[in-house]
CSV table of C-alpha atoms and ligand atoms in Angstrom, one decimal:
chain,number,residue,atom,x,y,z
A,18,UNK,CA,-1.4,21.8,-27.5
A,19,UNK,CA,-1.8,18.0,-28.7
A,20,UNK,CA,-0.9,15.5,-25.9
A,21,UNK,CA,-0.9,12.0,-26.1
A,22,UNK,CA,-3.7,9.4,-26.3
A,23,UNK,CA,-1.9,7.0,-23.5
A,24,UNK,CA,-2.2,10.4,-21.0
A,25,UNK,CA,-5.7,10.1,-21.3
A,26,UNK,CA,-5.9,7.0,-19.1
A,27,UNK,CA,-3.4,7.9,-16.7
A,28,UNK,CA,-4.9,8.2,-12.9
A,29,UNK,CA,-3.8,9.4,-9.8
A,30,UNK,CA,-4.3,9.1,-6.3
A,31,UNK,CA,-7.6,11.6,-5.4
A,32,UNK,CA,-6.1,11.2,-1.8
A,33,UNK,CA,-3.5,14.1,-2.4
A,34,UNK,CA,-7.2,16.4,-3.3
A,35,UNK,CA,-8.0,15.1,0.4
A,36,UNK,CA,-5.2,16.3,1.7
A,37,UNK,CA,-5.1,19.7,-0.3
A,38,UNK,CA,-8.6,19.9,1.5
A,39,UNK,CA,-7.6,19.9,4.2
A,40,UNK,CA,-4.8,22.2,4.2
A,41,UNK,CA,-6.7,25.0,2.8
A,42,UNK,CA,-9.2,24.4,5.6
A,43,UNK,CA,-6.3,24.5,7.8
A,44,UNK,CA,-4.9,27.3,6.7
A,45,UNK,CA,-8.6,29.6,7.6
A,46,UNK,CA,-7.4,28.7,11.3
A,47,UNK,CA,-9.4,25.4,11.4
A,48,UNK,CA,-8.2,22.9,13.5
A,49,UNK,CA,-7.7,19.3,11.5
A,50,UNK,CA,-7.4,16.0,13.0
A,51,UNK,CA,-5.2,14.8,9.3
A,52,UNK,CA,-6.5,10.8,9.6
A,53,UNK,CA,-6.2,11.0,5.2
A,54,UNK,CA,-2.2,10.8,5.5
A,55,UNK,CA,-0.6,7.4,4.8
A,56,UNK,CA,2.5,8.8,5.9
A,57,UNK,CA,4.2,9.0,8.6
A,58,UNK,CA,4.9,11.3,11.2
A,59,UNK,CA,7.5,9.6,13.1
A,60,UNK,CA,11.1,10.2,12.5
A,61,UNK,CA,13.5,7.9,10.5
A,62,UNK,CA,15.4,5.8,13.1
A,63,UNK,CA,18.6,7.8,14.2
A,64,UNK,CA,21.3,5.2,13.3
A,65,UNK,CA,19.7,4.3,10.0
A,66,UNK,CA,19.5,8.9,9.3
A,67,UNK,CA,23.4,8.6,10.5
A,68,UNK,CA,24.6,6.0,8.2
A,69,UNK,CA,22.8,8.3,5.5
A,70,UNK,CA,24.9,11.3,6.3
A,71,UNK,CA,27.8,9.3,6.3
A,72,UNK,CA,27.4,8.0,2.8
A,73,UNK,CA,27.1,11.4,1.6
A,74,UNK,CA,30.0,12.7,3.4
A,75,UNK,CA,32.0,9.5,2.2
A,76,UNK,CA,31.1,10.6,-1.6
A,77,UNK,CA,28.9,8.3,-2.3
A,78,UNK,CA,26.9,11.0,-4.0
A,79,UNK,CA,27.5,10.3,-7.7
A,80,UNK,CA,26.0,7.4,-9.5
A,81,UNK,CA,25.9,3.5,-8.3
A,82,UNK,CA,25.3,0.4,-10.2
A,83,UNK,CA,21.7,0.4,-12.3
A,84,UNK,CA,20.6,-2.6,-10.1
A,85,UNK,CA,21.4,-0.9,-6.6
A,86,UNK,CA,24.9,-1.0,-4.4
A,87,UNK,CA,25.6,-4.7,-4.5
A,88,UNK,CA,26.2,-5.1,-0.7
A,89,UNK,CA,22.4,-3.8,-0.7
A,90,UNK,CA,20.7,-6.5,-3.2
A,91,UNK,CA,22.8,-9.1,-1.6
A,92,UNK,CA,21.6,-8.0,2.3
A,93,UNK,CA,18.3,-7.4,1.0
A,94,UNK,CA,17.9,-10.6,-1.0
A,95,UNK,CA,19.0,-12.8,2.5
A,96,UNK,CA,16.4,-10.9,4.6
A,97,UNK,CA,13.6,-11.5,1.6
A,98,UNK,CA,15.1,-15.7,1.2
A,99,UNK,CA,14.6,-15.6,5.6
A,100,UNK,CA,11.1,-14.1,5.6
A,101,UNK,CA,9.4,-15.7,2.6
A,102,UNK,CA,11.1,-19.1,3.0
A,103,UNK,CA,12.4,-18.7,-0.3
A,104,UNK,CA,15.9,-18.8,-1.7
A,105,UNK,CA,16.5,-15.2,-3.4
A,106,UNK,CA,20.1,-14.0,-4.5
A,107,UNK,CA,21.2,-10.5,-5.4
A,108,UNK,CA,20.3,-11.5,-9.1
A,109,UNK,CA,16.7,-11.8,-7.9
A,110,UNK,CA,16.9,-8.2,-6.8
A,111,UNK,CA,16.4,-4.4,-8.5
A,112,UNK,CA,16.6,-1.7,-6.3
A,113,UNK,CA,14.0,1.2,-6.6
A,114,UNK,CA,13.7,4.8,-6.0
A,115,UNK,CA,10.8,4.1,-3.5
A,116,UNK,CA,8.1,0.9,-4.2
A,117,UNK,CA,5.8,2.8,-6.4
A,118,UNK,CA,8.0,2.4,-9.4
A,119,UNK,CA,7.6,-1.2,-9.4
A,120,UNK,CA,4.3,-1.4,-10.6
A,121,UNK,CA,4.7,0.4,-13.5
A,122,UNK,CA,7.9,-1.1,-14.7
A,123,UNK,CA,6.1,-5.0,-13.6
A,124,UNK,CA,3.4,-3.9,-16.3
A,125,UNK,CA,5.7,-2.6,-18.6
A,126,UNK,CA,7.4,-6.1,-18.8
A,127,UNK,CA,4.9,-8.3,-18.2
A,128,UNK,CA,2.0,-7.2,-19.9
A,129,UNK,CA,0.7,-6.1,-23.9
A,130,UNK,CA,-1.8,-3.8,-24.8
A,131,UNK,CA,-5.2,-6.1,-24.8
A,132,UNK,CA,-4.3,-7.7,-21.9
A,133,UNK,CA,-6.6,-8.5,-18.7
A,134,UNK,CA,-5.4,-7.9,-15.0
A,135,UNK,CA,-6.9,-8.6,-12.0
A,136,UNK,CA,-6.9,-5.9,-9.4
A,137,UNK,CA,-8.0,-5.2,-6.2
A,138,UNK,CA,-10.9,-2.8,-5.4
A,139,UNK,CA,-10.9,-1.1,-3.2
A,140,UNK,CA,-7.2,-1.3,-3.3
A,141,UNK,CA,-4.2,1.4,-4.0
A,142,UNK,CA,-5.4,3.5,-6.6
A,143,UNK,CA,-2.1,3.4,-8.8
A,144,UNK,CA,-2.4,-0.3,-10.0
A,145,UNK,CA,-5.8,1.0,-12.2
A,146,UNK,CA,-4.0,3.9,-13.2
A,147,UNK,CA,-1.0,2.1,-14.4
A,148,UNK,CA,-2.8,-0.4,-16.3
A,149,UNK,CA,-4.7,1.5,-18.2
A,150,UNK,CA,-1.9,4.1,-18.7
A,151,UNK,CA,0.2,1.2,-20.2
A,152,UNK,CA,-2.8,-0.1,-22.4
A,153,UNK,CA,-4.2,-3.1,-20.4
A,154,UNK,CA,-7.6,-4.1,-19.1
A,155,UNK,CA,-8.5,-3.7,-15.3
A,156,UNK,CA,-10.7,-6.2,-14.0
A,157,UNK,CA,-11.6,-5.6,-10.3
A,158,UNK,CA,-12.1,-8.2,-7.7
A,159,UNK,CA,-13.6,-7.1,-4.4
A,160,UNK,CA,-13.5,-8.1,-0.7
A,161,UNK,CA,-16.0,-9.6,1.9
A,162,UNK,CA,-16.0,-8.0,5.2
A,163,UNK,CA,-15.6,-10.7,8.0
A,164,UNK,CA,-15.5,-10.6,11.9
A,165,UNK,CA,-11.7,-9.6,11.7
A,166,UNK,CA,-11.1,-9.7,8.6
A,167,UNK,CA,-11.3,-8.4,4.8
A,168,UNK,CA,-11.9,-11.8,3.4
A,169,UNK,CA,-10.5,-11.6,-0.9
A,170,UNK,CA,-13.9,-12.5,-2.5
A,171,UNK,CA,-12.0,-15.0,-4.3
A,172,UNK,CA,-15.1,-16.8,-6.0
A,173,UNK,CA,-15.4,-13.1,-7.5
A,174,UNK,CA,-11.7,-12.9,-8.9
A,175,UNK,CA,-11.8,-16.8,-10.4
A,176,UNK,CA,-15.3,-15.8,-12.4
A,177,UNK,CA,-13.6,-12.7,-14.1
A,178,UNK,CA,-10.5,-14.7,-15.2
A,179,UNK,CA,-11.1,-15.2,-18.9
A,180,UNK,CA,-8.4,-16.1,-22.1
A,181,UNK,CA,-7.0,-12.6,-22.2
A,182,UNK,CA,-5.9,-12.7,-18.4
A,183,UNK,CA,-2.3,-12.6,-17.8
A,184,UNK,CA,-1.8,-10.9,-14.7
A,185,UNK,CA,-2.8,-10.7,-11.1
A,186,UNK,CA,-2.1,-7.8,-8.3
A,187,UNK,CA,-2.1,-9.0,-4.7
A,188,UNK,CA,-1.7,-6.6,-2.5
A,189,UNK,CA,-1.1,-8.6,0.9
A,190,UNK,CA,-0.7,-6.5,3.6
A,191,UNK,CA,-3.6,-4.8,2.2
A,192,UNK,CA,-4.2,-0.9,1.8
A,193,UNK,CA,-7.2,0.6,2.7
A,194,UNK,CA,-8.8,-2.2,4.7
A,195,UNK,CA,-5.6,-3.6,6.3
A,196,UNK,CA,-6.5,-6.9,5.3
A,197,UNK,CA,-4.3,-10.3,5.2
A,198,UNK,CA,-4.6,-13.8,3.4
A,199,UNK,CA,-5.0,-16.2,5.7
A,200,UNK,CA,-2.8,-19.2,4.7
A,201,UNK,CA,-6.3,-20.8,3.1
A,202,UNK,CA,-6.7,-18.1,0.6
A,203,UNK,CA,-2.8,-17.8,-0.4
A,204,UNK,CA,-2.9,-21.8,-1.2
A,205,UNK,CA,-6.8,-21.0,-3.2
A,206,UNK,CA,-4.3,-18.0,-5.2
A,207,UNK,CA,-1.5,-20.2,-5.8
A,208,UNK,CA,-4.5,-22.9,-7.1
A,209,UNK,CA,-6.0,-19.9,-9.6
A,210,UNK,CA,-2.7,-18.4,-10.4
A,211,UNK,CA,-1.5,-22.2,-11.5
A,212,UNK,CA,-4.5,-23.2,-13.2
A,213,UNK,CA,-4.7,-19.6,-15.0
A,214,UNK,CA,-1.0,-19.5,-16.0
A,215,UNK,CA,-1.5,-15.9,-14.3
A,216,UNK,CA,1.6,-13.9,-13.4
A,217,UNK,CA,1.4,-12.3,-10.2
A,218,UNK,CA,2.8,-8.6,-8.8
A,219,UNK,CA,2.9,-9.2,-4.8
A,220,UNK,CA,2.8,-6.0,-3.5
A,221,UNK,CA,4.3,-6.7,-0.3
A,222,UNK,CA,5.0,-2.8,1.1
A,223,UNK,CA,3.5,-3.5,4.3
A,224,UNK,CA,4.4,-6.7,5.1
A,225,UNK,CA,6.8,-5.4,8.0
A,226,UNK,CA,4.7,-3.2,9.4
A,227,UNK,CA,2.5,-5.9,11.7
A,228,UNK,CA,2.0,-5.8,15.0
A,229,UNK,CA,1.7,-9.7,16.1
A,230,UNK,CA,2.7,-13.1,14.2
A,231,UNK,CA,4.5,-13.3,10.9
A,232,UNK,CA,3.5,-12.4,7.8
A,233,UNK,CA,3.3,-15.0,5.0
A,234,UNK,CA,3.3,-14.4,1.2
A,235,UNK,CA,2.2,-16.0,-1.5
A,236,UNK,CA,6.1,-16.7,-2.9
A,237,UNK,CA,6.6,-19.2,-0.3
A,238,UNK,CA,3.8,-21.5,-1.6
A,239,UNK,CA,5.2,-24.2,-4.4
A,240,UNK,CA,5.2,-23.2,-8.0
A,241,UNK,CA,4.8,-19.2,-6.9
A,242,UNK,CA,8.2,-17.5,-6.8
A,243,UNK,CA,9.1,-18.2,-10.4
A,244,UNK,CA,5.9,-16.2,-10.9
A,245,UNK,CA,5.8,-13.8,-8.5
A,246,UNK,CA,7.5,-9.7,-8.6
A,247,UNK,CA,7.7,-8.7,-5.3
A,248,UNK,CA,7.4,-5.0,-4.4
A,249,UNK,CA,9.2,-4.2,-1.2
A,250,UNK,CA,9.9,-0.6,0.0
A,251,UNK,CA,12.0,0.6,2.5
A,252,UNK,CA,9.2,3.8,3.3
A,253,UNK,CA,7.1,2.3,5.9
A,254,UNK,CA,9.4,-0.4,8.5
A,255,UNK,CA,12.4,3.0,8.6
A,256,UNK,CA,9.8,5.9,8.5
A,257,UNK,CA,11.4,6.6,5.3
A,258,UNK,CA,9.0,7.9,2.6
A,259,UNK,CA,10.7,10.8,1.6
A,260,UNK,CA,14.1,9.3,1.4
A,261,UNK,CA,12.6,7.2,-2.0
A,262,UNK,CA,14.2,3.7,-1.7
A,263,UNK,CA,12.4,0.4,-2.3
A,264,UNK,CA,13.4,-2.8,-4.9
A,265,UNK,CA,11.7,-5.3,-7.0
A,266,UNK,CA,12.1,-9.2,-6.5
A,267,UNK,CA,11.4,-12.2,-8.7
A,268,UNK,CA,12.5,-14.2,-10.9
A,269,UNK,CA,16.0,-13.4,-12.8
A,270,UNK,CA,14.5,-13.4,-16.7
A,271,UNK,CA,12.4,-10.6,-15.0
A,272,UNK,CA,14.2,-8.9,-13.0
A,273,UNK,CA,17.1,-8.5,-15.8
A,274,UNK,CA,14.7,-6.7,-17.9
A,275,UNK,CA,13.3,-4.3,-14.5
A,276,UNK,CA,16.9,-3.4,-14.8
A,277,UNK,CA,17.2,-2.4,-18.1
A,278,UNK,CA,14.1,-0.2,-17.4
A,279,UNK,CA,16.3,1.4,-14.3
A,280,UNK,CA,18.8,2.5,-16.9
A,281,UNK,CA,16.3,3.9,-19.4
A,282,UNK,CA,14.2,6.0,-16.2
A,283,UNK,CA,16.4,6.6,-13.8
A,284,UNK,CA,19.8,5.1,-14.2
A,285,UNK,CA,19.9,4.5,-10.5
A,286,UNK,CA,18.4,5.1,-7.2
A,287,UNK,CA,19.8,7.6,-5.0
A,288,UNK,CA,23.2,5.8,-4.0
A,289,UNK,CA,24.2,7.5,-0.5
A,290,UNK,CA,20.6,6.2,0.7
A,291,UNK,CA,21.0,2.6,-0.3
A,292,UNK,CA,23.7,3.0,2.9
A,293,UNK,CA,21.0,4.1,5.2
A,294,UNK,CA,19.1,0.9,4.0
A,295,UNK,CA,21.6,-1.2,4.5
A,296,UNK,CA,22.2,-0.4,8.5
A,297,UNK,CA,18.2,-0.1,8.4
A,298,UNK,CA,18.9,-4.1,7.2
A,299,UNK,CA,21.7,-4.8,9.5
A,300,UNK,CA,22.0,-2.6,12.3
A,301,UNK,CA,20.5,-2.0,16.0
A,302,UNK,CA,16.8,-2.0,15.5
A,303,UNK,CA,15.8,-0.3,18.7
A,304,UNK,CA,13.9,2.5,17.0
A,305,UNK,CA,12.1,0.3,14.4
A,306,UNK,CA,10.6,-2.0,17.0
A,307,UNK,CA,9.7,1.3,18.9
A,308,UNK,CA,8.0,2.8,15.2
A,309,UNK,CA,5.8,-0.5,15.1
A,310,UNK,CA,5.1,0.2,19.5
A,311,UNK,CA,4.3,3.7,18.6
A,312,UNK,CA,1.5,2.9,15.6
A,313,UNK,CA,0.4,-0.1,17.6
A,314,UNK,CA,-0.7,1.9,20.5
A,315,UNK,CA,-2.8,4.6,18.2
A,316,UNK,CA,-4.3,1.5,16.4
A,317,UNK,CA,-5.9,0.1,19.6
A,318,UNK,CA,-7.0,3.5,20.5
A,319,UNK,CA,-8.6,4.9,17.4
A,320,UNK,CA,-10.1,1.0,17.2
A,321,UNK,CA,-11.8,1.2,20.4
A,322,UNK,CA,-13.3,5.5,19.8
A,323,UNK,CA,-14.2,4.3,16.0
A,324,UNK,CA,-16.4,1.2,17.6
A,325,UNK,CA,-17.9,3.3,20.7
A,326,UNK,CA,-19.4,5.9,18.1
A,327,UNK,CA,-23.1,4.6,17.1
A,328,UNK,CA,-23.1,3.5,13.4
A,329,UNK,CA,-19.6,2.6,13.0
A,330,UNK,CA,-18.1,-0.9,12.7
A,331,UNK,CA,-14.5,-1.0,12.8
A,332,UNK,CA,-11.7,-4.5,12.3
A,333,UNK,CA,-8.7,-4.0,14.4
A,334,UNK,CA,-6.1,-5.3,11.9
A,335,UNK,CA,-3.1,-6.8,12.9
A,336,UNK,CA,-1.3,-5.0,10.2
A,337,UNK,CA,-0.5,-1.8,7.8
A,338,UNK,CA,-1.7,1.1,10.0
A,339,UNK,CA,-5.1,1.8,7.8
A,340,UNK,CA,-8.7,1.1,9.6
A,341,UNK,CA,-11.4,0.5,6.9
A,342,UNK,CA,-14.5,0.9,9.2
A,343,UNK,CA,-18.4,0.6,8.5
A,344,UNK,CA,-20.1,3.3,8.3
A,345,UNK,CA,-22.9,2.7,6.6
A,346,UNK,CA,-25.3,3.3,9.8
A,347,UNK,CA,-23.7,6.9,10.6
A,348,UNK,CA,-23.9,8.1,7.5
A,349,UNK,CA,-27.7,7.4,7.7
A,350,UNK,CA,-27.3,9.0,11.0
A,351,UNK,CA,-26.1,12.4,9.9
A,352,UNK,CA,-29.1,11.7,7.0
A,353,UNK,CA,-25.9,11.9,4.4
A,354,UNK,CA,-25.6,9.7,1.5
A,355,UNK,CA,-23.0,11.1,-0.9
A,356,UNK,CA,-19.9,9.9,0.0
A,357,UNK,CA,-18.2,13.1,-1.0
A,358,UNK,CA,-20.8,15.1,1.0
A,359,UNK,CA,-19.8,13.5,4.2
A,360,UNK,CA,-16.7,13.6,4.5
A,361,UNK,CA,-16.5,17.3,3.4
A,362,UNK,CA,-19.1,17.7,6.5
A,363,UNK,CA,-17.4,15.8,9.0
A,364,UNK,CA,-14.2,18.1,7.7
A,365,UNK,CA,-16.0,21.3,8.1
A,366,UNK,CA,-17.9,20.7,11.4
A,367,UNK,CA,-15.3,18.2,13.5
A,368,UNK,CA,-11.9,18.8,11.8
A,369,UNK,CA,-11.7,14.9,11.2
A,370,UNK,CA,-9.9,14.3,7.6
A,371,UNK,CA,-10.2,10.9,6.2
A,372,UNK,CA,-10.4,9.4,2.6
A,373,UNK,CA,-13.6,7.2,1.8
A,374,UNK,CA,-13.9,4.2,-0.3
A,375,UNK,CA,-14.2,6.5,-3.3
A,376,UNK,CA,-10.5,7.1,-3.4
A,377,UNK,CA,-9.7,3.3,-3.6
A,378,UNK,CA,-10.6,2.6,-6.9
A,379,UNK,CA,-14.2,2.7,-9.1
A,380,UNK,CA,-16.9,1.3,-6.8
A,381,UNK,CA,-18.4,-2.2,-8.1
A,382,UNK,CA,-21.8,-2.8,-9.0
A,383,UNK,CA,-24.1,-3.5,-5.9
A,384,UNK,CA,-21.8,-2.1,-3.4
A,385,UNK,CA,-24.5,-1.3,-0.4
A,386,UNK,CA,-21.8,-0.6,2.3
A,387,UNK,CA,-20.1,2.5,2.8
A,388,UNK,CA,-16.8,2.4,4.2
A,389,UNK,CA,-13.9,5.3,4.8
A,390,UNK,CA,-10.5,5.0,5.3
A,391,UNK,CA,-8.7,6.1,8.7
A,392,UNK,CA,-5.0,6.4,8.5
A,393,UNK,CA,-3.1,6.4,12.0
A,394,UNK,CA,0.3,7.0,10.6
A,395,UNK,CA,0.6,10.7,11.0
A,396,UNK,CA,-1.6,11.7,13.9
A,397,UNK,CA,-0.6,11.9,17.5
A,398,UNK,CA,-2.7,10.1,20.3
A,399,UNK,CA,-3.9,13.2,22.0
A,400,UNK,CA,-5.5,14.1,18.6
A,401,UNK,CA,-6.8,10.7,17.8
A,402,UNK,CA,-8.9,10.8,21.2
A,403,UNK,CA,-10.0,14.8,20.5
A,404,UNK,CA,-10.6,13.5,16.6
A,405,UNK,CA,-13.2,10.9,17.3
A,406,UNK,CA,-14.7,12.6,20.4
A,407,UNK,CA,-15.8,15.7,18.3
A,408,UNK,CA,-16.4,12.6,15.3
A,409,UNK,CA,-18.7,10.8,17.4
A,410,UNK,CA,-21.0,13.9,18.7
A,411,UNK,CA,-21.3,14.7,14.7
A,412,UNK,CA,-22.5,11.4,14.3
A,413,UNK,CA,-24.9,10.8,17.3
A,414,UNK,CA,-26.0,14.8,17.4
B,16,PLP,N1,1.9,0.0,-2.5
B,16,PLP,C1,0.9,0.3,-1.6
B,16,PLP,C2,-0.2,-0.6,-1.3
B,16,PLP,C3,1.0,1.6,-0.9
B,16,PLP,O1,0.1,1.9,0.0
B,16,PLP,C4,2.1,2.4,-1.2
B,16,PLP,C5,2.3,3.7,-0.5
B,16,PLP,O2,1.4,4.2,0.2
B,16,PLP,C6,3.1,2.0,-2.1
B,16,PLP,C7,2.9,0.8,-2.8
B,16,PLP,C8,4.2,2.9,-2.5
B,16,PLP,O3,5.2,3.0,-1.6
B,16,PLP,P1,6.4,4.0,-1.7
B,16,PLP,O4,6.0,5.2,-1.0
B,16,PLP,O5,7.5,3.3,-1.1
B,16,PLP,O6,6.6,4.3,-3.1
């Protein structure tokens, strides 16, 4: 069989291998502590699951408009206008089947074959993928770990910027490490992205799932929202990931042409769940707030076991429910230094399941610290606390 070149460069997440892992290891009668899942295991709020199952049984079940239910893009474009400070209508809006699909379809518009985009790295594994699949030129830029924070290395990302760069990925609320741009390093992006003439895809899918403050994006500063594409999802905020709903957001010119792709993929996104969104957007938001109370709690608890346990460093991050810690010193610990090696270790003598930086993206020159990525989104607290006890005797014998 003769595929095609472009399937050559397609990636994928190496998470889902973590997971599959995992499962088989499960499946021997091994107990696993499953801290690789960025999903969740909490249950979509009960009002938001009823106005679901009404929309079906009202027969809304056949197609809907290729930009989304109106009543949906215009609700969803005030909520977006409230929170980034920015005035969006239901023209700014294309609703998704989930927020994934945005990044492909913001690189099939935006950028040719030759073109250079800035990435980050570590950073969701699907934006490298993506734009190599479509024919473009990745170009990493890294981050500095701070006190609190994953600081973007933002002297890195303005030295790789050369005539052939067009685009920019910002991923802010930031997965693995949690990170978020302080309001200094949006206003030093906005400066880059101005003086570049770069184009910018702000994925934005955790920007509701923080635990104190507010969230600020880079489409609020001036000169940003005519080019930013925002990629919102409904998955995280409404425990939704399997119900596949999200949108893009950005400028009209754009967004008319995201739509035109929605009627070549998938002509539209499921229509009785763009209901479900819609209370999600308007109605009692009892069990959301309690979703956010639920993952705070685990974050403060896996926090404090990660940073008792010799040879671990880990940022609480007010945001996303990823932990990025240090571990350089317990790897030396355990006398492991393949990546790969110990987490398959720590799987087969503790249970604990976790992805490492390896699954974030290809590691940069000069990388000396080792880092692995704890998910708290599908574990219970009881299991967090049995997790990292057995965790911490593997590291400190
Ligand atoms: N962007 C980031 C950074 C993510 O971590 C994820 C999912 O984990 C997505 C986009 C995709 O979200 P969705 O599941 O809504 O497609």
């Amino acid at each position: 069989m003769k595929f095609a070149d472009r399937i050559n460069r397609l990636g994928t997440e190496t998470a889902f291998a973590v997971s599959a892992e995992a499962t088989a290891f499960a499946s021997q009668g091994n107990k696993v502590y499953p801290f690789h899942l960025g999903d969740l295991n909490l249950k979509t709020p009960a009002n938001v699951l009823a106005a679901g199952i009404k929309a079906m049984q009202d027969g809304r079940t056949n197609y809907c408009p290729n930009a989304g239910v109106a009543q949906l893009r215009e609700i969803l474009a005030d909520d977006i206008s409230a929170s980034r400070k920015t005035p969006y209508s239901m023209e700014n809006v294309a609703i998704q089947p989930g927020g994934k699909p945005t990044i492909s379809k913001f690189f099939l518009v935006m950028m040719n074959p030759g073109d250079e985009v800035l990435y980050p790295n570590p950073g969701y594994p699907i934006y490298e993928s993506q734009i190599e699949f479509h024919g473009g030129i990745a170009i990493p830029y890294s981050y500095i770990e701070g006190k609190n924070n994953f600081d973007i290395d933002t002297d890195m990302l303005e030295s790789r910027i050369t005539p052939k760069t067009r685009l920019l990925v910002l991923n802010d609320l930031q997965n693995p490490t949690g990170a978020e741009c302080s309001p200094a390093e949006l206003e030093k992006i906005a400066e880059i992205v101005l003086k570049h003439d770069l184009y910018v895809l702000c994925d934005e899918a955790y920007f509701d799932i923080r635990y104190e403050g507010t969230s600020n994006s880079l489409v609020s500063l001036p000169g940003m929202a005519e080019r930013c594409v925002i990629l919102h999802t409904f998955s995280k905020k409404f425990a939704m990931t399997g119900w596949r709903l999200g949108a893009t957001i950005g400028p009209k010119e754009i967004i008319e042409l995201i739509i035109k792709l929605n009627v070549n993929e998938e002509s539209c996104s499921n229509h009785f769940v763009q209901y479900a969104a819609i209370e999600g957007l308007t109605g009692d938001q009892t069990e959301t707030q309690q979703i956010l109370a639920t993952l705070k709690d685990r974050r403060d608890l896996a926090v404090d076991l990660l940073n008792d346990i010799e040879g671990i460093r880990c940022i609480r991050p007010n945001a996303t429910f990823y932990l990025y810690p240090n571990v350089t010193g317990a790897m030396k610990k355990t006398g492991l230094t393949d990546y790969d090696d110990f987490r398959r270790t720590a799987l087969h003598e503790t249970g604990v399941s976790f992805c490492t930086r390896l699954h974030f993206g290809r590691p940069l020159e000069g990388e000396d610290q080792y880092y692995i990525r704890m998910a708290y989104s599908g574990i219970e607290p009881a299991e967090i606390k049995e997790g990292l006890d057995k965790f911490k005797a593997f590291i400190e014998g």
